[in-house]
PDB file of C-alpha atoms in Angstrom:
ATOM      1  CA  THR A   1       0.000   0.000   0.000  1.00  0.00           C
ATOM      2  CA  HIS A   2       1.391   3.413  -0.945  1.00  0.00           C
ATOM      3  CA  LEU A   3       1.241   5.800   1.997  1.00  0.00           C
ATOM      4  CA  GLU A   4       1.635   9.536   1.670  1.00  0.00           C
ATOM      5  CA  ALA A   5       2.908  12.130   4.110  1.00  0.00           C
ATOM      6  CA  MET A   6       0.842  15.142   5.127  1.00  0.00           C
ATOM      7  CA  PRO A   7       0.860  17.989   2.573  1.00  0.00           C
ATOM      8  CA  GLY A   8       3.887  20.255   2.990  1.00  0.00           C
ATOM      9  CA  ILE A   9       6.101  17.515   4.482  1.00  0.00           C
ATOM     10  CA  ASN A  10       8.863  16.344   2.145  1.00  0.00           C
ATOM     11  CA  CYS A  11      10.495  13.064   3.220  1.00  0.00           C
ATOM     12  CA  THR A  12      10.834   9.433   2.208  1.00  0.00           C
ATOM     13  CA  GLN A  13       8.958   6.572   3.906  1.00  0.00           C
ATOM     14  CA  ALA A  14      10.947   4.917   6.702  1.00  0.00           C
ATOM     15  CA  THR A  15      12.040   1.311   6.154  1.00  0.00           C
ATOM     16  CA  GLU A  16      13.620   1.199   9.615  1.00  0.00           C
ATOM     17  CA  PHE A  17      13.116   2.827  13.013  1.00  0.00           C
ATOM     18  CA  SER A  18      15.665   3.719  15.650  1.00  0.00           C
ATOM     19  CA  LEU A  19      14.916   2.487  19.169  1.00  0.00           C
ATOM     20  CA  ALA A  20      16.332   4.547  22.031  1.00  0.00           C
ATOM     21  CA  GLY A  21      18.600   2.721  24.452  1.00  0.00           C
ATOM     22  CA  PHE A  22      18.704   3.225  28.203  1.00  0.00           C
ATOM     23  CA  THR A  23      22.130   4.818  28.340  1.00  0.00           C
ATOM     24  CA  GLU A  24      25.273   5.449  26.285  1.00  0.00           C
ATOM     25  CA  ASP A  25      27.646   4.589  29.151  1.00  0.00           C
ATOM     26  CA  PRO A  26      29.424   1.270  28.321  1.00  0.00           C
ATOM     27  CA  ALA A  27      29.724   0.101  31.949  1.00  0.00           C
ATOM     28  CA  THR A  28      26.035   0.764  32.626  1.00  0.00           C
ATOM     29  CA  GLN A  29      25.098  -1.004  29.360  1.00  0.00           C
ATOM     30  CA  VAL A  30      26.930  -4.162  30.485  1.00  0.00           C
ATOM     31  CA  THR A  31      25.181  -4.033  33.877  1.00  0.00           C
ATOM     32  CA  LEU A  32      21.770  -3.580  32.221  1.00  0.00           C
ATOM     33  CA  PHE A  33      22.455  -6.407  29.760  1.00  0.00           C
ATOM     34  CA  LEU A  34      23.322  -8.830  32.565  1.00  0.00           C
ATOM     35  CA  LEU A  35      20.317  -7.697  34.600  1.00  0.00           C
ATOM     36  CA  PHE A  36      17.861  -8.081  31.690  1.00  0.00           C
ATOM     37  CA  LEU A  37      19.431 -11.398  30.632  1.00  0.00           C
ATOM     38  CA  LEU A  38      19.018 -12.770  34.169  1.00  0.00           C
ATOM     39  CA  THR A  39      15.439 -11.482  34.239  1.00  0.00           C
ATOM     40  CA  TYR A  40      14.656 -13.204  30.929  1.00  0.00           C
ATOM     41  CA  LEU A  41      16.209 -16.512  32.011  1.00  0.00           C
ATOM     42  CA  VAL A  42      14.240 -16.431  35.285  1.00  0.00           C
ATOM     43  CA  THR A  43      11.092 -15.605  33.262  1.00  0.00           C
ATOM     44  CA  ILE A  44      11.593 -18.651  31.010  1.00  0.00           C
ATOM     45  CA  LEU A  45      12.447 -20.939  33.939  1.00  0.00           C
ATOM     46  CA  GLY A  46       9.548 -19.748  36.112  1.00  0.00           C
ATOM     47  CA  ASN A  47       6.819 -19.790  33.468  1.00  0.00           C
ATOM     48  CA  LEU A  48       7.871 -23.047  31.801  1.00  0.00           C
ATOM     49  CA  GLY A  49       8.174 -24.588  35.265  1.00  0.00           C
ATOM     50  CA  MET A  50       4.670 -23.419  36.178  1.00  0.00           C
ATOM     51  CA  ILE A  51       3.168 -24.773  32.928  1.00  0.00           C
ATOM     52  CA  THR A  52       4.954 -28.139  33.386  1.00  0.00           C
ATOM     53  CA  LEU A  53       3.924 -28.428  37.055  1.00  0.00           C
ATOM     54  CA  ILE A  54       0.260 -27.643  36.318  1.00  0.00           C
ATOM     55  CA  ARG A  55       0.137 -30.207  33.515  1.00  0.00           C
ATOM     56  CA  ALA A  56       1.979 -32.900  35.501  1.00  0.00           C
ATOM     57  CA  SER A  57       0.221 -32.590  38.861  1.00  0.00           C
ATOM     58  CA  ALA A  58      -3.376 -33.812  39.298  1.00  0.00           C
ATOM     59  CA  LEU A  59      -3.510 -31.638  42.427  1.00  0.00           C
ATOM     60  CA  LEU A  60      -3.466 -28.544  40.185  1.00  0.00           C
ATOM     61  CA  HIS A  61      -6.126 -29.653  37.689  1.00  0.00           C
ATOM     62  CA  SER A  62      -8.645 -26.986  38.716  1.00  0.00           C
ATOM     63  CA  PRO A  63     -10.041 -23.838  37.027  1.00  0.00           C
ATOM     64  CA  MET A  64      -7.679 -21.454  38.865  1.00  0.00           C
ATOM     65  CA  TYR A  65      -4.574 -23.327  37.705  1.00  0.00           C
ATOM     66  CA  TYR A  66      -5.967 -23.772  34.203  1.00  0.00           C
ATOM     67  CA  PHE A  67      -6.098 -19.962  33.971  1.00  0.00           C
ATOM     68  CA  LEU A  68      -2.699 -19.677  35.637  1.00  0.00           C
ATOM     69  CA  GLY A  69      -1.116 -22.063  33.119  1.00  0.00           C
ATOM     70  CA  ASN A  70      -2.414 -19.933  30.257  1.00  0.00           C
ATOM     71  CA  LEU A  71      -1.217 -16.766  32.026  1.00  0.00           C
ATOM     72  CA  ALA A  72       2.265 -18.309  32.281  1.00  0.00           C
ATOM     73  CA  PHE A  73       2.215 -19.071  28.528  1.00  0.00           C
ATOM     74  CA  VAL A  74       1.134 -15.486  27.729  1.00  0.00           C
ATOM     75  CA  ASN A  75       3.845 -14.067  30.036  1.00  0.00           C
ATOM     76  CA  LEU A  76       6.418 -16.209  28.240  1.00  0.00           C
ATOM     77  CA  CYS A  77       5.254 -14.903  24.837  1.00  0.00           C
ATOM     78  CA  THR A  78       5.105 -11.265  25.982  1.00  0.00           C
ATOM     79  CA  SER A  79       8.630 -11.377  27.349  1.00  0.00           C
ATOM     80  CA  THR A  80       9.970 -13.152  24.244  1.00  0.00           C
ATOM     81  CA  THR A  81       8.363 -10.519  22.008  1.00  0.00           C
ATOM     82  CA  ILE A  82      10.274  -7.716  23.769  1.00  0.00           C
ATOM     83  CA  THR A  83      13.337  -8.867  25.733  1.00  0.00           C
ATOM     84  CA  PRO A  84      15.606 -10.643  23.168  1.00  0.00           C
ATOM     85  CA  ARG A  85      15.427  -7.638  20.840  1.00  0.00           C
ATOM     86  CA  MET A  86      16.151  -5.324  23.790  1.00  0.00           C
ATOM     87  CA  LEU A  87      19.142  -7.461  24.847  1.00  0.00           C
ATOM     88  CA  ALA A  88      20.606  -7.216  21.336  1.00  0.00           C
ATOM     89  CA  GLY A  89      20.174  -3.445  21.466  1.00  0.00           C
ATOM     90  CA  VAL A  90      21.867  -3.101  24.857  1.00  0.00           C
ATOM     91  CA  LEU A  91      24.790  -5.466  24.105  1.00  0.00           C
ATOM     92  CA  LEU A  92      25.454  -4.797  20.420  1.00  0.00           C
ATOM     93  CA  GLY A  93      24.215  -1.218  20.226  1.00  0.00           C
ATOM     94  CA  LYS A  94      21.753  -2.269  17.486  1.00  0.00           C
ATOM     95  CA  LYS A  95      19.145   0.441  17.725  1.00  0.00           C
ATOM     96  CA  GLY A  96      17.588  -0.131  14.309  1.00  0.00           C
ATOM     97  CA  ILE A  97      14.455  -2.232  13.810  1.00  0.00           C
ATOM     98  CA  THR A  98      12.917  -2.809  10.384  1.00  0.00           C
ATOM     99  CA  TYR A  99       9.412  -1.653   9.516  1.00  0.00           C
ATOM    100  CA  ALA A 100       8.329  -5.317   9.254  1.00  0.00           C
ATOM    101  CA  GLY A 101       9.920  -6.087  12.622  1.00  0.00           C
ATOM    102  CA  CYS A 102       8.077  -3.156  14.156  1.00  0.00           C
ATOM    103  CA  MET A 103       4.774  -4.367  12.691  1.00  0.00           C
ATOM    104  CA  ALA A 104       5.421  -7.850  14.100  1.00  0.00           C
ATOM    105  CA  GLN A 105       6.128  -6.431  17.573  1.00  0.00           C
ATOM    106  CA  ILE A 106       2.962  -4.332  17.529  1.00  0.00           C
ATOM    107  CA  PHE A 107       0.838  -7.295  16.446  1.00  0.00           C
ATOM    108  CA  THR A 108       2.250  -9.826  18.929  1.00  0.00           C
ATOM    109  CA  PHE A 109       2.427  -7.416  21.865  1.00  0.00           C
ATOM    110  CA  GLY A 110      -1.093  -6.138  21.133  1.00  0.00           C
ATOM    111  CA  LEU A 111      -2.308  -9.737  21.042  1.00  0.00           C
ATOM    112  CA  PHE A 112      -0.722 -10.875  24.304  1.00  0.00           C
ATOM    113  CA  VAL A 113      -1.288  -7.762  26.429  1.00  0.00           C
ATOM    114  CA  VAL A 114      -5.071  -7.858  25.822  1.00  0.00           C
ATOM    115  CA  THR A 115      -5.144 -11.649  26.259  1.00  0.00           C
ATOM    116  CA  GLU A 116      -3.494 -11.136  29.666  1.00  0.00           C
ATOM    117  CA  CYS A 117      -6.083  -8.474  30.584  1.00  0.00           C
ATOM    118  CA  PHE A 118      -8.922 -10.937  30.006  1.00  0.00           C
ATOM    119  CA  LEU A 119      -7.139 -13.875  31.647  1.00  0.00           C
ATOM    120  CA  LEU A 120      -6.667 -11.750  34.776  1.00  0.00           C
ATOM    121  CA  ALA A 121     -10.361 -10.814  34.580  1.00  0.00           C
ATOM    122  CA  ALA A 122     -11.301 -14.523  34.281  1.00  0.00           C
ATOM    123  CA  MET A 123      -9.128 -15.276  37.317  1.00  0.00           C
ATOM    124  CA  ALA A 124     -10.846 -12.490  39.293  1.00  0.00           C
ATOM    125  CA  TYR A 125     -14.247 -13.953  38.323  1.00  0.00           C
ATOM    126  CA  ASP A 126     -13.025 -17.400  39.388  1.00  0.00           C
ATOM    127  CA  ARG A 127     -12.023 -16.061  42.842  1.00  0.00           C
ATOM    128  CA  TYR A 128     -15.387 -14.244  43.085  1.00  0.00           C
ATOM    129  CA  VAL A 129     -17.343 -17.463  42.493  1.00  0.00           C
ATOM    130  CA  ALA A 130     -15.076 -19.460  44.845  1.00  0.00           C
ATOM    131  CA  ILE A 131     -15.454 -17.022  47.757  1.00  0.00           C
ATOM    132  CA  CYS A 132     -18.924 -15.522  47.241  1.00  0.00           C
ATOM    133  CA  HIS A 133     -20.737 -18.622  45.892  1.00  0.00           C
ATOM    134  CA  PRO A 134     -18.680 -21.650  46.980  1.00  0.00           C
ATOM    135  CA  LEU A 135     -21.581 -24.113  46.725  1.00  0.00           C
ATOM    136  CA  LEU A 136     -22.094 -23.218  43.056  1.00  0.00           C
ATOM    137  CA  TYR A 137     -18.375 -23.182  42.187  1.00  0.00           C
ATOM    138  CA  LEU A 138     -18.137 -26.547  40.397  1.00  0.00           C
ATOM    139  CA  LEU A 139     -21.337 -25.851  38.462  1.00  0.00           C
ATOM    140  CA  VAL A 140     -20.420 -22.284  37.408  1.00  0.00           C
ATOM    141  CA  MET A 141     -16.710 -22.895  36.697  1.00  0.00           C
ATOM    142  CA  SER A 142     -17.275 -26.010  34.581  1.00  0.00           C
ATOM    143  CA  PRO A 143     -14.516 -27.181  32.197  1.00  0.00           C
ATOM    144  CA  GLU A 144     -16.613 -25.941  29.253  1.00  0.00           C
ATOM    145  CA  ARG A 145     -16.972 -22.444  30.706  1.00  0.00           C
ATOM    146  CA  CYS A 146     -13.290 -22.240  31.632  1.00  0.00           C
ATOM    147  CA  SER A 147     -12.320 -23.300  28.112  1.00  0.00           C
ATOM    148  CA  TRP A 148     -14.701 -20.690  26.670  1.00  0.00           C
ATOM    149  CA  LEU A 149     -13.225 -17.930  28.890  1.00  0.00           C
ATOM    150  CA  VAL A 150      -9.659 -18.773  27.848  1.00  0.00           C
ATOM    151  CA  THR A 151     -10.493 -19.104  24.139  1.00  0.00           C
ATOM    152  CA  SER A 152     -12.363 -15.781  24.242  1.00  0.00           C
ATOM    153  CA  SER A 153      -9.324 -14.127  25.871  1.00  0.00           C
ATOM    154  CA  TYR A 154      -7.069 -15.238  23.003  1.00  0.00           C
ATOM    155  CA  LEU A 155      -9.627 -14.239  20.342  1.00  0.00           C
ATOM    156  CA  LEU A 156     -10.039 -10.760  21.857  1.00  0.00           C
ATOM    157  CA  GLY A 157      -6.253 -10.442  22.025  1.00  0.00           C
ATOM    158  CA  LEU A 158      -6.010 -11.484  18.368  1.00  0.00           C
ATOM    159  CA  THR A 159      -8.637  -8.875  17.459  1.00  0.00           C
ATOM    160  CA  ASN A 160      -6.572  -6.201  19.200  1.00  0.00           C
ATOM    161  CA  GLY A 161      -3.324  -7.322  17.562  1.00  0.00           C
ATOM    162  CA  VAL A 162      -4.866  -7.237  14.069  1.00  0.00           C
ATOM    163  CA  GLY A 163      -6.496  -3.868  14.755  1.00  0.00           C
ATOM    164  CA  GLN A 164      -3.239  -2.282  15.970  1.00  0.00           C
ATOM    165  CA  ALA A 165      -1.330  -3.676  12.983  1.00  0.00           C
ATOM    166  CA  ILE A 166      -3.940  -2.207  10.604  1.00  0.00           C
ATOM    167  CA  GLY A 167      -3.653   1.143  12.394  1.00  0.00           C
ATOM    168  CA  MET A 168       0.133   1.016  12.067  1.00  0.00           C
ATOM    169  CA  SER A 169       0.009   0.109   8.366  1.00  0.00           C
ATOM    170  CA  SER A 170      -2.001   3.252   7.593  1.00  0.00           C
ATOM    171  CA  LEU A 171       0.730   5.557   8.936  1.00  0.00           C
ATOM    172  CA  PHE A 172       3.561   7.293   7.075  1.00  0.00           C
ATOM    173  CA  PHE A 173       6.916   7.867   8.787  1.00  0.00           C
ATOM    174  CA  CYS A 174       9.900   9.913   7.710  1.00  0.00           C
ATOM    175  CA  SER A 175      13.116   7.927   7.362  1.00  0.00           C
ATOM    176  CA  SER A 176      14.649   9.712  10.372  1.00  0.00           C
ATOM    177  CA  SER A 177      11.967   8.472  12.811  1.00  0.00           C
ATOM    178  CA  ALA A 178      13.309   7.534  16.274  1.00  0.00           C
ATOM    179  CA  ILE A 179      11.217   5.861  19.001  1.00  0.00           C
ATOM    180  CA  ASP A 180      12.067   6.906  22.558  1.00  0.00           C
ATOM    181  CA  LEU A 181      11.481   3.386  23.897  1.00  0.00           C
ATOM    182  CA  PHE A 182      13.094  -0.076  23.639  1.00  0.00           C
ATOM    183  CA  PHE A 183      10.254  -1.592  21.552  1.00  0.00           C
ATOM    184  CA  CYS A 184       7.677  -0.440  18.997  1.00  0.00           C
ATOM    185  CA  ASP A 185       4.808   1.112  20.925  1.00  0.00           C
ATOM    186  CA  ILE A 186       1.735   2.115  18.903  1.00  0.00           C
ATOM    187  CA  SER A 187       0.998   5.294  20.893  1.00  0.00           C
ATOM    188  CA  MET A 188       4.550   6.597  20.356  1.00  0.00           C
ATOM    189  CA  LEU A 189       4.454   5.672  16.665  1.00  0.00           C
ATOM    190  CA  ILE A 190       1.214   7.615  16.232  1.00  0.00           C
ATOM    191  CA  SER A 191       2.880  10.709  17.719  1.00  0.00           C
ATOM    192  CA  LEU A 192       5.861  10.252  15.337  1.00  0.00           C
ATOM    193  CA  SER A 193       3.803   9.837  12.164  1.00  0.00           C
ATOM    194  CA  SER A 194       3.843  12.546   9.522  1.00  0.00           C
ATOM    195  CA  SER A 195       0.518  11.397   7.987  1.00  0.00           C
ATOM    196  CA  ASP A 196      -3.119  11.589   9.066  1.00  0.00           C
ATOM    197  CA  THR A 197      -3.375   9.614  12.325  1.00  0.00           C
ATOM    198  CA  THR A 198      -7.180   9.699  12.659  1.00  0.00           C
ATOM    199  CA  LEU A 199      -7.751   6.002  11.857  1.00  0.00           C
ATOM    200  CA  SER A 200      -4.916   4.846  14.124  1.00  0.00           C
ATOM    201  CA  LEU A 201      -6.172   6.971  17.039  1.00  0.00           C
ATOM    202  CA  ILE A 202      -9.729   5.672  16.570  1.00  0.00           C
ATOM    203  CA  ILE A 203      -8.469   2.059  16.608  1.00  0.00           C
ATOM    204  CA  LEU A 204      -6.264   2.684  19.673  1.00  0.00           C
ATOM    205  CA  ARG A 205      -9.000   4.455  21.652  1.00  0.00           C
ATOM    206  CA  THR A 206     -11.680   1.975  20.609  1.00  0.00           C
ATOM    207  CA  SER A 207      -9.561  -1.017  21.632  1.00  0.00           C
ATOM    208  CA  SER A 208      -8.734   0.648  24.962  1.00  0.00           C
ATOM    209  CA  SER A 209     -12.422   1.379  25.589  1.00  0.00           C
ATOM    210  CA  LEU A 210     -13.919  -1.902  24.365  1.00  0.00           C
ATOM    211  CA  LEU A 211     -11.165  -4.291  25.498  1.00  0.00           C
ATOM    212  CA  GLY A 212      -9.085  -2.743  28.282  1.00  0.00           C
ATOM    213  CA  VAL A 213     -11.795  -0.995  30.321  1.00  0.00           C
ATOM    214  CA  PRO A 214     -14.309  -3.919  30.520  1.00  0.00           C
ATOM    215  CA  SER A 215     -11.612  -6.367  31.675  1.00  0.00           C
ATOM    216  CA  LEU A 216     -10.521  -3.932  34.380  1.00  0.00           C
ATOM    217  CA  LEU A 217     -14.154  -3.386  35.436  1.00  0.00           C
ATOM    218  CA  VAL A 218     -14.677  -7.155  35.827  1.00  0.00           C
ATOM    219  CA  VAL A 219     -11.627  -7.232  38.120  1.00  0.00           C
ATOM    220  CA  LEU A 220     -12.800  -4.249  40.190  1.00  0.00           C
ATOM    221  CA  VAL A 221     -16.431  -5.451  40.540  1.00  0.00           C
ATOM    222  CA  SER A 222     -15.266  -8.982  41.418  1.00  0.00           C
ATOM    223  CA  TYR A 223     -12.967  -7.720  44.156  1.00  0.00           C
ATOM    224  CA  VAL A 224     -15.521  -5.308  45.605  1.00  0.00           C
ATOM    225  CA  ALA A 225     -17.844  -8.333  46.015  1.00  0.00           C
ATOM    226  CA  ILE A 226     -14.992 -10.491  47.355  1.00  0.00           C
ATOM    227  CA  ILE A 227     -13.900  -7.914  49.957  1.00  0.00           C
ATOM    228  CA  SER A 228     -17.529  -7.392  51.013  1.00  0.00           C
ATOM    229  CA  THR A 229     -17.940 -11.153  51.510  1.00  0.00           C
ATOM    230  CA  ILE A 230     -14.645 -11.491  53.408  1.00  0.00           C
ATOM    231  CA  LEU A 231     -15.613  -8.663  55.786  1.00  0.00           C
ATOM    232  CA  SER A 232     -18.868 -10.474  56.569  1.00  0.00           C
ATOM    233  CA  ILE A 233     -17.012 -13.644  57.661  1.00  0.00           C
ATOM    234  CA  SER A 234     -17.168 -13.850  61.445  1.00  0.00           C
ATOM    235  CA  SER A 235     -14.067 -15.950  62.213  1.00  0.00           C
ATOM    236  CA  ALA A 236     -10.565 -14.501  61.920  1.00  0.00           C
ATOM    237  CA  GLU A 237      -9.280 -17.812  60.506  1.00  0.00           C
ATOM    238  CA  GLY A 238     -11.955 -17.752  57.796  1.00  0.00           C
ATOM    239  CA  LYS A 239     -10.996 -14.218  56.812  1.00  0.00           C
ATOM    240  CA  ARG A 240      -7.310 -15.150  56.714  1.00  0.00           C
ATOM    241  CA  LYS A 241      -7.947 -18.170  54.442  1.00  0.00           C
ATOM    242  CA  ALA A 242     -10.145 -16.145  52.068  1.00  0.00           C
ATOM    243  CA  LEU A 243      -7.587 -13.332  51.853  1.00  0.00           C
ATOM    244  CA  SER A 244      -4.714 -15.756  51.264  1.00  0.00           C
ATOM    245  CA  THR A 245      -6.465 -17.201  48.195  1.00  0.00           C
ATOM    246  CA  CYS A 246      -6.655 -13.697  46.662  1.00  0.00           C
ATOM    247  CA  ALA A 247      -3.310 -12.223  47.762  1.00  0.00           C
ATOM    248  CA  SER A 248      -1.270 -13.678  44.875  1.00  0.00           C
ATOM    249  CA  HIS A 249      -3.806 -12.584  42.262  1.00  0.00           C
ATOM    250  CA  LEU A 250      -3.959  -9.055  43.713  1.00  0.00           C
ATOM    251  CA  ALA A 251      -0.163  -8.807  43.594  1.00  0.00           C
ATOM    252  CA  ALA A 252      -0.142  -9.912  39.932  1.00  0.00           C
ATOM    253  CA  LEU A 253      -2.914  -7.422  39.098  1.00  0.00           C
ATOM    254  CA  SER A 254      -1.078  -4.483  40.664  1.00  0.00           C
ATOM    255  CA  THR A 255       2.229  -5.182  38.865  1.00  0.00           C
ATOM    256  CA  PHE A 256       0.427  -5.487  35.511  1.00  0.00           C
ATOM    257  CA  TYR A 257      -2.290  -2.820  35.578  1.00  0.00           C
ATOM    258  CA  GLY A 258      -0.330  -0.204  37.562  1.00  0.00           C
ATOM    259  CA  PRO A 259       2.334   0.489  34.878  1.00  0.00           C
ATOM    260  CA  LEU A 260      -0.226   0.137  32.035  1.00  0.00           C
ATOM    261  CA  ILE A 261      -2.533   2.752  33.588  1.00  0.00           C
ATOM    262  CA  PHE A 262       0.456   5.051  34.182  1.00  0.00           C
ATOM    263  CA  MET A 263       1.612   4.738  30.561  1.00  0.00           C
ATOM    264  CA  TYR A 264      -1.658   4.758  28.618  1.00  0.00           C
ATOM    265  CA  LEU A 265      -4.461   6.239  30.726  1.00  0.00           C
ATOM    266  CA  ILE A 266      -2.833   9.142  32.615  1.00  0.00           C
ATOM    267  CA  PRO A 267      -2.861  12.200  30.313  1.00  0.00           C
ATOM    268  CA  ARG A 268       0.388  14.155  30.163  1.00  0.00           C
ATOM    269  CA  SER A 269       2.502  16.157  27.716  1.00  0.00           C
ATOM    270  CA  ASP A 270       5.298  14.670  25.597  1.00  0.00           C
ATOM    271  CA  THR A 271       7.861  16.454  27.793  1.00  0.00           C
ATOM    272  CA  SER A 272       6.694  14.618  30.912  1.00  0.00           C
ATOM    273  CA  ARG A 273       6.955  11.063  29.580  1.00  0.00           C
ATOM    274  CA  GLY A 274      10.321  10.310  31.177  1.00  0.00           C
ATOM    275  CA  GLY A 275       8.906   7.488  33.282  1.00  0.00           C
ATOM    276  CA  ASP A 276       7.372   5.652  30.302  1.00  0.00           C
ATOM    277  CA  LYS A 277      10.508   3.642  29.635  1.00  0.00           C
ATOM    278  CA  TRP A 278      10.651   2.218  33.147  1.00  0.00           C
ATOM    279  CA  ALA A 279       6.873   1.708  33.303  1.00  0.00           C
ATOM    280  CA  ALA A 280       7.206  -0.309  30.078  1.00  0.00           C
ATOM    281  CA  VAL A 281      10.053  -2.337  31.629  1.00  0.00           C
ATOM    282  CA  LEU A 282       7.752  -3.196  34.547  1.00  0.00           C
ATOM    283  CA  TYR A 283       4.803  -4.577  32.564  1.00  0.00           C
ATOM    284  CA  SER A 284       6.726  -6.104  29.630  1.00  0.00           C
ATOM    285  CA  VAL A 285       9.845  -7.492  31.363  1.00  0.00           C
ATOM    286  CA  VAL A 286       9.482  -7.568  35.163  1.00  0.00           C
ATOM    287  CA  THR A 287       5.825  -8.671  35.536  1.00  0.00           C
ATOM    288  CA  PRO A 288       6.202 -11.792  33.309  1.00  0.00           C
ATOM    289  CA  MET A 289       9.150 -12.776  35.527  1.00  0.00           C
ATOM    290  CA  LEU A 290       7.360 -12.128  38.839  1.00  0.00           C
ATOM    291  CA  ASN A 291       4.007 -13.817  38.151  1.00  0.00           C
ATOM    292  CA  PRO A 292       5.043 -17.496  38.462  1.00  0.00           C
ATOM    293  CA  TRP A 293       7.002 -16.757  41.627  1.00  0.00           C
ATOM    294  CA  ILE A 294       4.152 -14.712  43.128  1.00  0.00           C
ATOM    295  CA  TYR A 295       1.782 -17.649  42.639  1.00  0.00           C
ATOM    296  CA  SER A 296       4.200 -20.386  43.709  1.00  0.00           C
ATOM    297  CA  LEU A 297       5.872 -18.864  46.770  1.00  0.00           C
ATOM    298  CA  ARG A 298       2.592 -17.995  48.511  1.00  0.00           C
ATOM    299  CA  ASN A 299       0.606 -21.017  47.414  1.00  0.00           C
ATOM    300  CA  ARG A 300       0.439 -24.200  49.518  1.00  0.00           C
ATOM    301  CA  GLU A 301      -1.076 -26.276  46.681  1.00  0.00           C
ATOM    302  CA  VAL A 302       1.752 -25.364  44.290  1.00  0.00           C
ATOM    303  CA  LYS A 303       4.364 -26.181  46.957  1.00  0.00           C
ATOM    304  CA  GLU A 304       2.654 -29.513  47.729  1.00  0.00           C
ATOM    305  CA  ALA A 305       2.423 -30.395  44.008  1.00  0.00           C
ATOM    306  CA  TRP A 306       6.129 -29.624  43.631  1.00  0.00           C
ATOM    307  CA  ARG A 307       7.005 -31.812  46.636  1.00  0.00           C
ATOM    308  CA  ARG A 308       4.940 -34.746  45.274  1.00  0.00           C
ATOM    309  CA  LEU A 309       6.529 -34.404  41.829  1.00  0.00           C
ATOM    310  CA  ARG A 310      10.029 -34.481  43.347  1.00  0.00           C
ATOM    311  CA  LYS A 311       9.163 -37.640  45.349  1.00  0.00           C
ATOM    312  CA  ILE A 312       7.970 -39.402  42.176  1.00  0.00           C
ATOM    313  CA  LYS A 313      11.231 -38.558  40.428  1.00  0.00           C
TER     314      LYS A 313
END
């Protein structure tokens, strides 16, 4: 498709973008490379370990762990979409990324970030049914419904990925375009474009409204009901048990939604976006690493499943 720049702007279409690094200091670059490499290796180990444990242990064949296994897979994909390319940039100083590579990043990241939003919403709904309607839990969270919730999450993520890629493909960029981030982010690309960005902005805002907001609302409504139910429990031990089942999920929610809200929903000028880079590191690099450990370190069932698996071996 031939794309044209806005009238009055004379430049050639970019075939490559320049991604900003974190620093130009060689010593700091080595430190960051080692830190991000360790983070990525822990991410792979933790998420693959969680997927393997859930599949191998009959103790973890329940709706909550079915969702958690899919969350681990999505975290693995999200991190792999971003981190290897970032590591190459930090170590080799390769700041350039091709137009096709940028499109691929936008599609895959758009797919997995929205899939994670809906998986977290499904997990919040699962905790709501378990705590607020325990007698109906097995009926409501049937294997068919769980499968439908997970499949819907991936389909909605795919819809977002395709939509963002279409929005990106309609933009024109001058060959000197530089992205002040370590991966291709659609909102930053829109601000860099020298063509009409109306379609891209409509797609971005529509996807945020129709996909991001409802998933967050499900989480908020579920936890309002959960907290209300927990407060009505008379025994301290009952309250402690109910809270412990939600603590890991709440920790995962805060590390994922916090940086996303900071980066995409808080309005601010281009001059005050200094924290975007580190907010992006949190939700694209750190959160995928933390999630399996958050769920395993605080969870008795995961620890017990791990102990049983070790005894068998």
